[in-house]
PDB file of C-alpha atoms and ligand atoms in Angstrom:
ATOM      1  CA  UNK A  43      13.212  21.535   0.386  1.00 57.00           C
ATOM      2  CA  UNK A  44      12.037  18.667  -0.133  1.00 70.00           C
ATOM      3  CA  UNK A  45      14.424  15.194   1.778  1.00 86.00           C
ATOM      4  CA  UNK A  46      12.529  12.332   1.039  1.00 93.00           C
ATOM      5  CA  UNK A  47      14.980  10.285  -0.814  1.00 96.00           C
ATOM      6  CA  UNK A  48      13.467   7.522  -3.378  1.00 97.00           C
ATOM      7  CA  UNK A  49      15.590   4.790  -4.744  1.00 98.00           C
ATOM      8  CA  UNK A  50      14.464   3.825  -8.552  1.00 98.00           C
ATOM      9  CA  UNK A  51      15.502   0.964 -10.039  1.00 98.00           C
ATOM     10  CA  UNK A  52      14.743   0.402 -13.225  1.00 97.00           C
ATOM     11  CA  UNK A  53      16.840  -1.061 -16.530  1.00 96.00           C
ATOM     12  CA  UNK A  54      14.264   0.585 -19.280  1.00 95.00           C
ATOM     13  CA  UNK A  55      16.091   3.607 -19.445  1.00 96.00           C
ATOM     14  CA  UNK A  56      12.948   5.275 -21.213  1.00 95.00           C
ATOM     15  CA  UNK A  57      10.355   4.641 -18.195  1.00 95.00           C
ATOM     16  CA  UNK A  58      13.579   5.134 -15.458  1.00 96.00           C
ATOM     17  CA  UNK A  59      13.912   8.890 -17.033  1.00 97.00           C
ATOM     18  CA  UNK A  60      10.411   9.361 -17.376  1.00 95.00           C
ATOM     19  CA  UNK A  61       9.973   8.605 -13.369  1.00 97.00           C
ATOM     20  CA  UNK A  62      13.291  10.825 -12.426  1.00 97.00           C
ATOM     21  CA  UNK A  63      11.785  13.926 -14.365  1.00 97.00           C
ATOM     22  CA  UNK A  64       8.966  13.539 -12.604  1.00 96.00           C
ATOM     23  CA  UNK A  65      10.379  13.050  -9.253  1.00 96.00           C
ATOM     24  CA  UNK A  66      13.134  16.115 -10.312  1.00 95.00           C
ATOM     25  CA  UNK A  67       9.795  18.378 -10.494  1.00 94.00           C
ATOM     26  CA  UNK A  68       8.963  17.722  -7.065  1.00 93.00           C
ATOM     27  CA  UNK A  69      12.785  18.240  -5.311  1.00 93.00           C
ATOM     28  CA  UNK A  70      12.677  14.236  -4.378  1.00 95.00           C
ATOM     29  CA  UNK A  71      16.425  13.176  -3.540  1.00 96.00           C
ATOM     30  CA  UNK A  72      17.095   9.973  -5.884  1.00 97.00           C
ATOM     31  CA  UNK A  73      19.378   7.213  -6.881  1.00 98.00           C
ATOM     32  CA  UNK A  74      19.240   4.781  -9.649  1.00 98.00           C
ATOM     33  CA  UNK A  75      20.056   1.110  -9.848  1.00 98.00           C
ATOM     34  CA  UNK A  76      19.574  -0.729 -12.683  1.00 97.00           C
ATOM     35  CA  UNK A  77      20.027  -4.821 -11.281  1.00 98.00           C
ATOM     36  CA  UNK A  78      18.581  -6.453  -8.439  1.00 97.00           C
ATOM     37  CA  UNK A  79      21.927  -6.866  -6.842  1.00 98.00           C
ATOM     38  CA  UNK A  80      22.496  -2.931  -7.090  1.00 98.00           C
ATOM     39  CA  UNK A  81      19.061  -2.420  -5.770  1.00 98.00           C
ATOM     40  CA  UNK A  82      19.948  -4.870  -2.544  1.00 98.00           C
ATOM     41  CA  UNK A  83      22.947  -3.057  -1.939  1.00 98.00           C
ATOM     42  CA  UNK A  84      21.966   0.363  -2.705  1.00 98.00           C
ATOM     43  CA  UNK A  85      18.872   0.165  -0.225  1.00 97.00           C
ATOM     44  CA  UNK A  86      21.058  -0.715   2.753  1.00 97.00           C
ATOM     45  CA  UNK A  87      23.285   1.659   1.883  1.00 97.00           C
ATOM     46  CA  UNK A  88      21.067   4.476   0.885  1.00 95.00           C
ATOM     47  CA  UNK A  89      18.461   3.763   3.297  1.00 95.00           C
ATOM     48  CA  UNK A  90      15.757   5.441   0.832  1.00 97.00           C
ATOM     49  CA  UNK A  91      12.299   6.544   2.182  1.00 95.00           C
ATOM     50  CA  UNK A  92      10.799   4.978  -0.610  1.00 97.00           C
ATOM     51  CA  UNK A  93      11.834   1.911  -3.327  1.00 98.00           C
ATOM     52  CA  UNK A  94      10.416   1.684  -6.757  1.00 98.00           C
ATOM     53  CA  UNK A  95      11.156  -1.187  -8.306  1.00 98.00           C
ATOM     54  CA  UNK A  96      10.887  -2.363 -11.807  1.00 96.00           C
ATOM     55  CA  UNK A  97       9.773  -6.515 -11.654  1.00 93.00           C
ATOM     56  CA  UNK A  98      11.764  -7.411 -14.767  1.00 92.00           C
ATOM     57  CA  UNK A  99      15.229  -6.757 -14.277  1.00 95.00           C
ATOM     58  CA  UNK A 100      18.233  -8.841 -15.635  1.00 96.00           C
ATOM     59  CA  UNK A 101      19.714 -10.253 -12.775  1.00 97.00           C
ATOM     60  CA  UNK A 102      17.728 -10.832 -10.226  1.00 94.00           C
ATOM     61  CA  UNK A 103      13.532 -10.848 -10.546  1.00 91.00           C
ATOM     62  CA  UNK A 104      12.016  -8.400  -8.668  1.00 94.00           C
ATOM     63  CA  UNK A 105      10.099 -10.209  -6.244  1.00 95.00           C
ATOM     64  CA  UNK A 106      13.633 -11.754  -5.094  1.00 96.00           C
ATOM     65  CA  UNK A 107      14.731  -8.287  -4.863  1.00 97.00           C
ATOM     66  CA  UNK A 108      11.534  -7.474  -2.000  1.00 97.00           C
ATOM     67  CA  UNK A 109      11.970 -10.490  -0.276  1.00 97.00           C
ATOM     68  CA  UNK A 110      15.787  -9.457   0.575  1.00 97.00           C
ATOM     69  CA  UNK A 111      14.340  -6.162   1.466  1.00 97.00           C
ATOM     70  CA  UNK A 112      11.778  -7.023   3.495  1.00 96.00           C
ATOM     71  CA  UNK A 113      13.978  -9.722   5.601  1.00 96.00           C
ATOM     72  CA  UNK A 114      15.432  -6.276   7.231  1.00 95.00           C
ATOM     73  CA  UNK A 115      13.238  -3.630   6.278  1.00 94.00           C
ATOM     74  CA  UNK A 116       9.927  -2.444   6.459  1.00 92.00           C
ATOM     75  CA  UNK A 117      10.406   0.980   3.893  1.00 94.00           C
ATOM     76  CA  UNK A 118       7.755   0.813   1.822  1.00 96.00           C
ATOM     77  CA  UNK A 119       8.301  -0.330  -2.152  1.00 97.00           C
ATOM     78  CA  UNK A 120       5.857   0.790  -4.888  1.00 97.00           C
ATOM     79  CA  UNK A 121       6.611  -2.603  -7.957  1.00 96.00           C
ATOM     80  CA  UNK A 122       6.029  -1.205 -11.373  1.00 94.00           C
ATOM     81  CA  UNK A 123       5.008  -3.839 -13.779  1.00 89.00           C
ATOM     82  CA  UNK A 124       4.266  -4.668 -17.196  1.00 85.00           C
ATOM     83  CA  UNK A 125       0.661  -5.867 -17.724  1.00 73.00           C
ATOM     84  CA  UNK A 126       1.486  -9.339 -18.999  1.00 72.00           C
ATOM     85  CA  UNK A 127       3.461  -9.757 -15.515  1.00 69.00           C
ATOM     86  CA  UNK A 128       0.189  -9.304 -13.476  1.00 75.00           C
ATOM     87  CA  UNK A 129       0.587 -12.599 -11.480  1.00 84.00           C
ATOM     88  CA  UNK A 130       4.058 -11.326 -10.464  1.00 87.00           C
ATOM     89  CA  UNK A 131       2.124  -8.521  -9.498  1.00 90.00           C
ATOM     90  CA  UNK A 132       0.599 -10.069  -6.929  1.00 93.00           C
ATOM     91  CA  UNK A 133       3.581 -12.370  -5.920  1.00 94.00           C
ATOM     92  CA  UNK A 134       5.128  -8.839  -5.033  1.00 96.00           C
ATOM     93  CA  UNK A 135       2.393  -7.971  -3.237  1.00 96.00           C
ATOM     94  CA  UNK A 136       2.596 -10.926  -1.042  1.00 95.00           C
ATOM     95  CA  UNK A 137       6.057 -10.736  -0.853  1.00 95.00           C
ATOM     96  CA  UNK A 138       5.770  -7.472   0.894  1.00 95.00           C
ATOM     97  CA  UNK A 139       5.673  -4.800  -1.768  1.00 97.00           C
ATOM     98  CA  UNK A 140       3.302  -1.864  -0.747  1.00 96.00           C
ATOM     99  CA  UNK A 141       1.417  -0.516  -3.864  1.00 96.00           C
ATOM    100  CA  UNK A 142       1.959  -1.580  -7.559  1.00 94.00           C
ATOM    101  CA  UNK A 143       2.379   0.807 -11.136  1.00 93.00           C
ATOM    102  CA  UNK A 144       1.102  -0.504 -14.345  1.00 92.00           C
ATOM    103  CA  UNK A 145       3.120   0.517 -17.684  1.00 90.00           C
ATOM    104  CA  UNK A 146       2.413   2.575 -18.833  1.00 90.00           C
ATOM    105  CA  UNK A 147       1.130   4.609 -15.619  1.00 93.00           C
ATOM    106  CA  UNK A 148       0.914   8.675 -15.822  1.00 94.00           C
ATOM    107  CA  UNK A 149       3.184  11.091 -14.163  1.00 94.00           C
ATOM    108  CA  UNK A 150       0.397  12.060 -11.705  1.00 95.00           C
ATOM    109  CA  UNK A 151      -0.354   8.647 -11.073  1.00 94.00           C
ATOM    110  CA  UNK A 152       3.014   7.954  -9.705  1.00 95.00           C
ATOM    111  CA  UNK A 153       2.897  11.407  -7.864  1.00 95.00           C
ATOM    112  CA  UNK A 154      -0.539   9.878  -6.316  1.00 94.00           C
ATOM    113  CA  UNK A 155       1.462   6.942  -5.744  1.00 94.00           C
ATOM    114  CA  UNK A 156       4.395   8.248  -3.627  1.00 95.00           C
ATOM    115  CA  UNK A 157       2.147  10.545  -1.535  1.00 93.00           C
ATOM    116  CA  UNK A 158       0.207   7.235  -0.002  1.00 91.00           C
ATOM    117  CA  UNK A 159       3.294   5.525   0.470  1.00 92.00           C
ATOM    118  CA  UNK A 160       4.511   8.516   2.177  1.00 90.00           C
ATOM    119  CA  UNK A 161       1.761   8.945   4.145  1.00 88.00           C
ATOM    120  CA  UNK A 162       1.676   5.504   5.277  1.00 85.00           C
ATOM    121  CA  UNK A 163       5.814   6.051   6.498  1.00 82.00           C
ATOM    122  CA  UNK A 164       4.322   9.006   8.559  1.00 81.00           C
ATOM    123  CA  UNK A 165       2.300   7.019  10.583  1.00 80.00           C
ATOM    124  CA  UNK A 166       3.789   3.668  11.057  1.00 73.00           C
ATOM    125  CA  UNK A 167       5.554   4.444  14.064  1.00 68.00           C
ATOM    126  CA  UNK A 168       2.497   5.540  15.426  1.00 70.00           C
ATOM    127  CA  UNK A 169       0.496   2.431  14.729  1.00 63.00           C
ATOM    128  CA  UNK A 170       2.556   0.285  16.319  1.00 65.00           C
ATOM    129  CA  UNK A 171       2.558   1.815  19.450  1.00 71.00           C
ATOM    130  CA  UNK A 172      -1.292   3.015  19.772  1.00 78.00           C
ATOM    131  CA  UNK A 173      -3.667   0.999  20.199  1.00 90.00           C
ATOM    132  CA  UNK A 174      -6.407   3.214  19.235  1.00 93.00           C
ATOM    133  CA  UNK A 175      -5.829   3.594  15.377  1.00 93.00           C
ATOM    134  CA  UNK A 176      -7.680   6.901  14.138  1.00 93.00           C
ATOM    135  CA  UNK A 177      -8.286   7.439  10.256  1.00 94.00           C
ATOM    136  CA  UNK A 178     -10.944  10.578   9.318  1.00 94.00           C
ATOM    137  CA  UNK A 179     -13.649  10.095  11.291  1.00 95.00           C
ATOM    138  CA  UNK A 180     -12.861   6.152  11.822  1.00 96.00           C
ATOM    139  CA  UNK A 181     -11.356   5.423  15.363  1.00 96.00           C
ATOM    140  CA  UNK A 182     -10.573   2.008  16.504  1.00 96.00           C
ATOM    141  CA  UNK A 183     -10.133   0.744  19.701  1.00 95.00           C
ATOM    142  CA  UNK A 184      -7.780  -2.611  19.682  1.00 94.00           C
ATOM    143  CA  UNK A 185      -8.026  -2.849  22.951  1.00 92.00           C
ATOM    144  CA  UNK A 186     -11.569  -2.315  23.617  1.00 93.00           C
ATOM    145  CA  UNK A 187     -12.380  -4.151  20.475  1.00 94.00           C
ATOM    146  CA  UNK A 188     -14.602  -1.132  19.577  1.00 96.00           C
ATOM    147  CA  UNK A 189     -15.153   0.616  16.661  1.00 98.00           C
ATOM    148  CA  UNK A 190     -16.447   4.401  16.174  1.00 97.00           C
ATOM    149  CA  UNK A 191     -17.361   6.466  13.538  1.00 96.00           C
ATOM    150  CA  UNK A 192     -17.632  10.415  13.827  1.00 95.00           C
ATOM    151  CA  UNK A 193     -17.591   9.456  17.742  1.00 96.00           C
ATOM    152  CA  UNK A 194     -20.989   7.326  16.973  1.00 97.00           C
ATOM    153  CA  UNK A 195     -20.049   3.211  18.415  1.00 98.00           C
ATOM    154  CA  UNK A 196     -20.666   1.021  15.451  1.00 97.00           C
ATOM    155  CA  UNK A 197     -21.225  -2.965  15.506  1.00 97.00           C
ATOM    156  CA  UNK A 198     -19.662  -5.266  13.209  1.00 97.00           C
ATOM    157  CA  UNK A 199     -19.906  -9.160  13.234  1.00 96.00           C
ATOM    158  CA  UNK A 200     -16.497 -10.536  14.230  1.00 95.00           C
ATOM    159  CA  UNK A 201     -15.294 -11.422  11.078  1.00 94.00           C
ATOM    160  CA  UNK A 202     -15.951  -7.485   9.715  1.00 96.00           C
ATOM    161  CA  UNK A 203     -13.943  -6.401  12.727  1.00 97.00           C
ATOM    162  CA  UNK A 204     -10.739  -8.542  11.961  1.00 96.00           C
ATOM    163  CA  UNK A 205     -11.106  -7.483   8.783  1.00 97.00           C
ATOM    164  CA  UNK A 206     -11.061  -3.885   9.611  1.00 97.00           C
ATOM    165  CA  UNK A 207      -8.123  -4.431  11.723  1.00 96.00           C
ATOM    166  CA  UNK A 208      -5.865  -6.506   9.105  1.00 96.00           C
ATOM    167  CA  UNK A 209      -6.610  -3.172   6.969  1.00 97.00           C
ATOM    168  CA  UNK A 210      -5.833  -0.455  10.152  1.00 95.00           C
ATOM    169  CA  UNK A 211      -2.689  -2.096  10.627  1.00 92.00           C
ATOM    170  CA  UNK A 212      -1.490  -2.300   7.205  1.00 93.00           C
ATOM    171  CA  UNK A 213      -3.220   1.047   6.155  1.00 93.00           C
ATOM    172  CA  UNK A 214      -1.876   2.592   2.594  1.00 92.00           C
ATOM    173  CA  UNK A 215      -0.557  -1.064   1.550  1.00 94.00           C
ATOM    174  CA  UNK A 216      -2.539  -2.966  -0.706  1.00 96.00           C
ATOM    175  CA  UNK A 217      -3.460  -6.350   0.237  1.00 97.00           C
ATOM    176  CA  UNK A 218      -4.218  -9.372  -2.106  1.00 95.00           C
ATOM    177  CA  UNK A 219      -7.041 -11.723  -1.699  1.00 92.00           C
ATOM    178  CA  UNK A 220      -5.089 -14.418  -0.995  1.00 91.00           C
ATOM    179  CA  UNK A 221      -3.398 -12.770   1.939  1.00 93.00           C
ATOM    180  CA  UNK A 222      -6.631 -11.381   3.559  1.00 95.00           C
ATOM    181  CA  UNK A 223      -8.195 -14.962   3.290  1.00 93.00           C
ATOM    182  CA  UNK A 224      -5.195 -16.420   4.822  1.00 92.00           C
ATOM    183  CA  UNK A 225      -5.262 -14.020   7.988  1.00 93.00           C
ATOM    184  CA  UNK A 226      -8.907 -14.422   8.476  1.00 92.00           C
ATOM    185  CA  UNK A 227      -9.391 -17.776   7.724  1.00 88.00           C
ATOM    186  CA  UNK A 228      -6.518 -19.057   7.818  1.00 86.00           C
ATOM    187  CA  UNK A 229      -6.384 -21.057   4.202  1.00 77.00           C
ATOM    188  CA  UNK A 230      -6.481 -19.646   1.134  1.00 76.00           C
ATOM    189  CA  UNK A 231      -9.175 -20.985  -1.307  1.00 77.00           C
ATOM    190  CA  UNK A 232      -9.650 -19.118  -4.617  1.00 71.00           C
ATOM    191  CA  UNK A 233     -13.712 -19.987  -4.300  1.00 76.00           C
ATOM    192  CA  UNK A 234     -13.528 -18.078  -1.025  1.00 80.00           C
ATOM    193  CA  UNK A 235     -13.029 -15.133  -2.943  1.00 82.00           C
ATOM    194  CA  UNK A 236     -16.539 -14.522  -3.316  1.00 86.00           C
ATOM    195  CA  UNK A 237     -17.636 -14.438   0.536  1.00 88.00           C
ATOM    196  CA  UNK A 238     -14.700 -11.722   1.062  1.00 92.00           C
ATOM    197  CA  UNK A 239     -16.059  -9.346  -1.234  1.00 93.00           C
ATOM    198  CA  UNK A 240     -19.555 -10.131   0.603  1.00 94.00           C
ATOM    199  CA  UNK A 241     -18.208  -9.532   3.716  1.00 94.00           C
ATOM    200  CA  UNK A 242     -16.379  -6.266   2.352  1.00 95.00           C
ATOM    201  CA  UNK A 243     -19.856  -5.123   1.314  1.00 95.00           C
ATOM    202  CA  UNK A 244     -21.281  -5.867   4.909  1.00 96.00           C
ATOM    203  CA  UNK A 245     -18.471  -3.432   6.513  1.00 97.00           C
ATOM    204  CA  UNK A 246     -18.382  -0.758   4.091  1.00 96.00           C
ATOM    205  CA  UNK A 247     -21.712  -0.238   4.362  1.00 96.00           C
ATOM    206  CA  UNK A 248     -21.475   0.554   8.122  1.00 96.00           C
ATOM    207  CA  UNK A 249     -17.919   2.550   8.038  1.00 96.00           C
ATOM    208  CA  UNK A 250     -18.090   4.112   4.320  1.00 95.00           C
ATOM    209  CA  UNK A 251     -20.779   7.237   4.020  1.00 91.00           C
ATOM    210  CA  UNK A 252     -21.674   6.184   0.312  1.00 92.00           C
ATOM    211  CA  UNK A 253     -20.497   2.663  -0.038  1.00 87.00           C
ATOM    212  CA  UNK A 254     -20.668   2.726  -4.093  1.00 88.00           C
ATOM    213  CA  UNK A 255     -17.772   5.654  -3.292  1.00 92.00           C
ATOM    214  CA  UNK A 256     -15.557   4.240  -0.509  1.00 93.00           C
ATOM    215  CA  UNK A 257     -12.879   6.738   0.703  1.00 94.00           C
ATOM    216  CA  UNK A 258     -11.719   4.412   3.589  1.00 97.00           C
ATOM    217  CA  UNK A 259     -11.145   1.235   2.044  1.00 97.00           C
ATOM    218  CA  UNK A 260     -10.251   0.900  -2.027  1.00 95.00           C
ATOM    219  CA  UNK A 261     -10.838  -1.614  -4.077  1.00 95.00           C
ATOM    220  CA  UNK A 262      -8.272  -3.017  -6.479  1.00 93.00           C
ATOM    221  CA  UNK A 263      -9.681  -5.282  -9.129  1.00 90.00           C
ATOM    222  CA  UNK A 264      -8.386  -8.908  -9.356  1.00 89.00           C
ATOM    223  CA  UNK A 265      -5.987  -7.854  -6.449  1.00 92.00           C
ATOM    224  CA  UNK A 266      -6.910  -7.243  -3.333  1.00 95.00           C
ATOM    225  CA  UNK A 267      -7.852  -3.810  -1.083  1.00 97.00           C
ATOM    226  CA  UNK A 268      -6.579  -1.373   0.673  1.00 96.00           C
ATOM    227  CA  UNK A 269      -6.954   1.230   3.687  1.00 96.00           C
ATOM    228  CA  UNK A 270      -6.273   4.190   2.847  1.00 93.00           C
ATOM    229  CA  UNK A 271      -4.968   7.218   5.152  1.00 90.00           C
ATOM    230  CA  UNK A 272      -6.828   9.983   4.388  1.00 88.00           C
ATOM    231  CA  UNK A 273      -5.340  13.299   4.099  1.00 72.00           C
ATOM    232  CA  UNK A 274      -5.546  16.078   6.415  1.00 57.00           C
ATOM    233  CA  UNK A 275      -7.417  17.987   3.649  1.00 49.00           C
ATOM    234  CA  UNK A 276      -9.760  15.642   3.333  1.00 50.00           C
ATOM    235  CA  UNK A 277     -10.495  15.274   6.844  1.00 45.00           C
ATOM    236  CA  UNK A 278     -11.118  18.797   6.794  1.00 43.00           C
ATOM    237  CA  UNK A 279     -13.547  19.026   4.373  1.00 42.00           C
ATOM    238  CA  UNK A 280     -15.543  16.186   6.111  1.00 37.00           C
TER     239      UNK A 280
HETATM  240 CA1  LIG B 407      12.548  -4.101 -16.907  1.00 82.09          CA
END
């Protein structure tokens, strides 16, 4: 049985039923709200393992809706969004929101979706407290400031290494540019967007076994990145 309990809010009742059929298949617990205020409420009440939250509702915009969330909870909240709101895409983002749907998005990809966002739940708790963060075959030392793949020591520059650890500690969440360049660098300069993805190049090519194929660290075009946690199949096969 499956007790992972997802709270969908959603006002199109067309893409709401579409994503309860599909969560229906897999035993998911849910609840629906269809306003931003319901949503607030229902969350603390409900206490889901997962939120996914429509950006246009008719109350309350959706980005108000995470920012209420995220002032007492960390649960993780997968935005599903039009195309034509992409720029509230990444306000979400920033706002807190995990992971972000496009309409229209597939039934797998939403499965795909709620697995990572699961799997990031799983480990949180664990995170916090290590300080040796291991992903696959990628172990890092906080402490030590050291960095290890398949037990091998690997170097990076300093700015690879903060990097790396802005995207350890927020594994399965994707983050934008804007908030990478603001924890590195500490201002946030759209021409600086370049040098990032430079710098991203420089570290994948030491941590990722074929860089053009990157399994630890995903790119998300005209967004941002993010670490993902691999699965334990996948850390079997390697
Ligand atoms: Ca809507």
């Amino acid at each position: 049985m499956n007790k992972t309990k997802i709270l969908v809010v959603e006002d199109d009742k067309a893409i709401r039923n579409l994503i309860t059929t599909t969560l229906e298949t897999q035993n998911y617990h849910f609840q629906i709200a269809e306003k931003g205020l319901d949503a607030i409420m229902q969350a603390a009440s409900m206490q889901p393992d997962i939120i996914i939250l429509d950006l246009g509702l008719p109350d309350l915009d959706g980005v108000t809706v995470i920012k209420k969330i995220r002032s007492w909870s960390n649960m993780p909240i997968i935005v599903v969004s039009a195309r034509s709101e992409d720029t509230d895409k990444i306000e979400a983002l920033d706002a807190g929101a995990d992971d972000y749907l496009t309409k229209p998005f597939s039934v797998n990809e939403l499965l795909a979706r709620l697995r990572v966002a699961l799997r990031r739940v799983r480990f949180q708790g664990q995170d916090m407290e290590n300080s040796i963060f291991v992903n696959g075959d990628l172990k890092i030392d906080y402490a030590a400031g050291c960095v290890f793949l398949a037990g091998k020591e690997i170097h990076l520059t300093p700015i690879e290494y903060k990097l790396l650890c802005l995207l350890s500690k927020n594994a399965g969440k994707v983050l934008t540019h804007n908030y990478i360049l603001k924890e590195i660098w500490g201002n946030v300069l759209p021409s600086d967007t370049p040098s990032l993805r430079v710098f991203m190049a420089t570290l994948r090519k030491k941590i990722e076994k074929n860089p053009a194929q990157p399994k630890y660290i995903q790119t998300h075009i005209g967004v941002g990145y993010r670490m993902l946690r691999l699965s334990e199949e996948n850390e079997k096969s390697n």
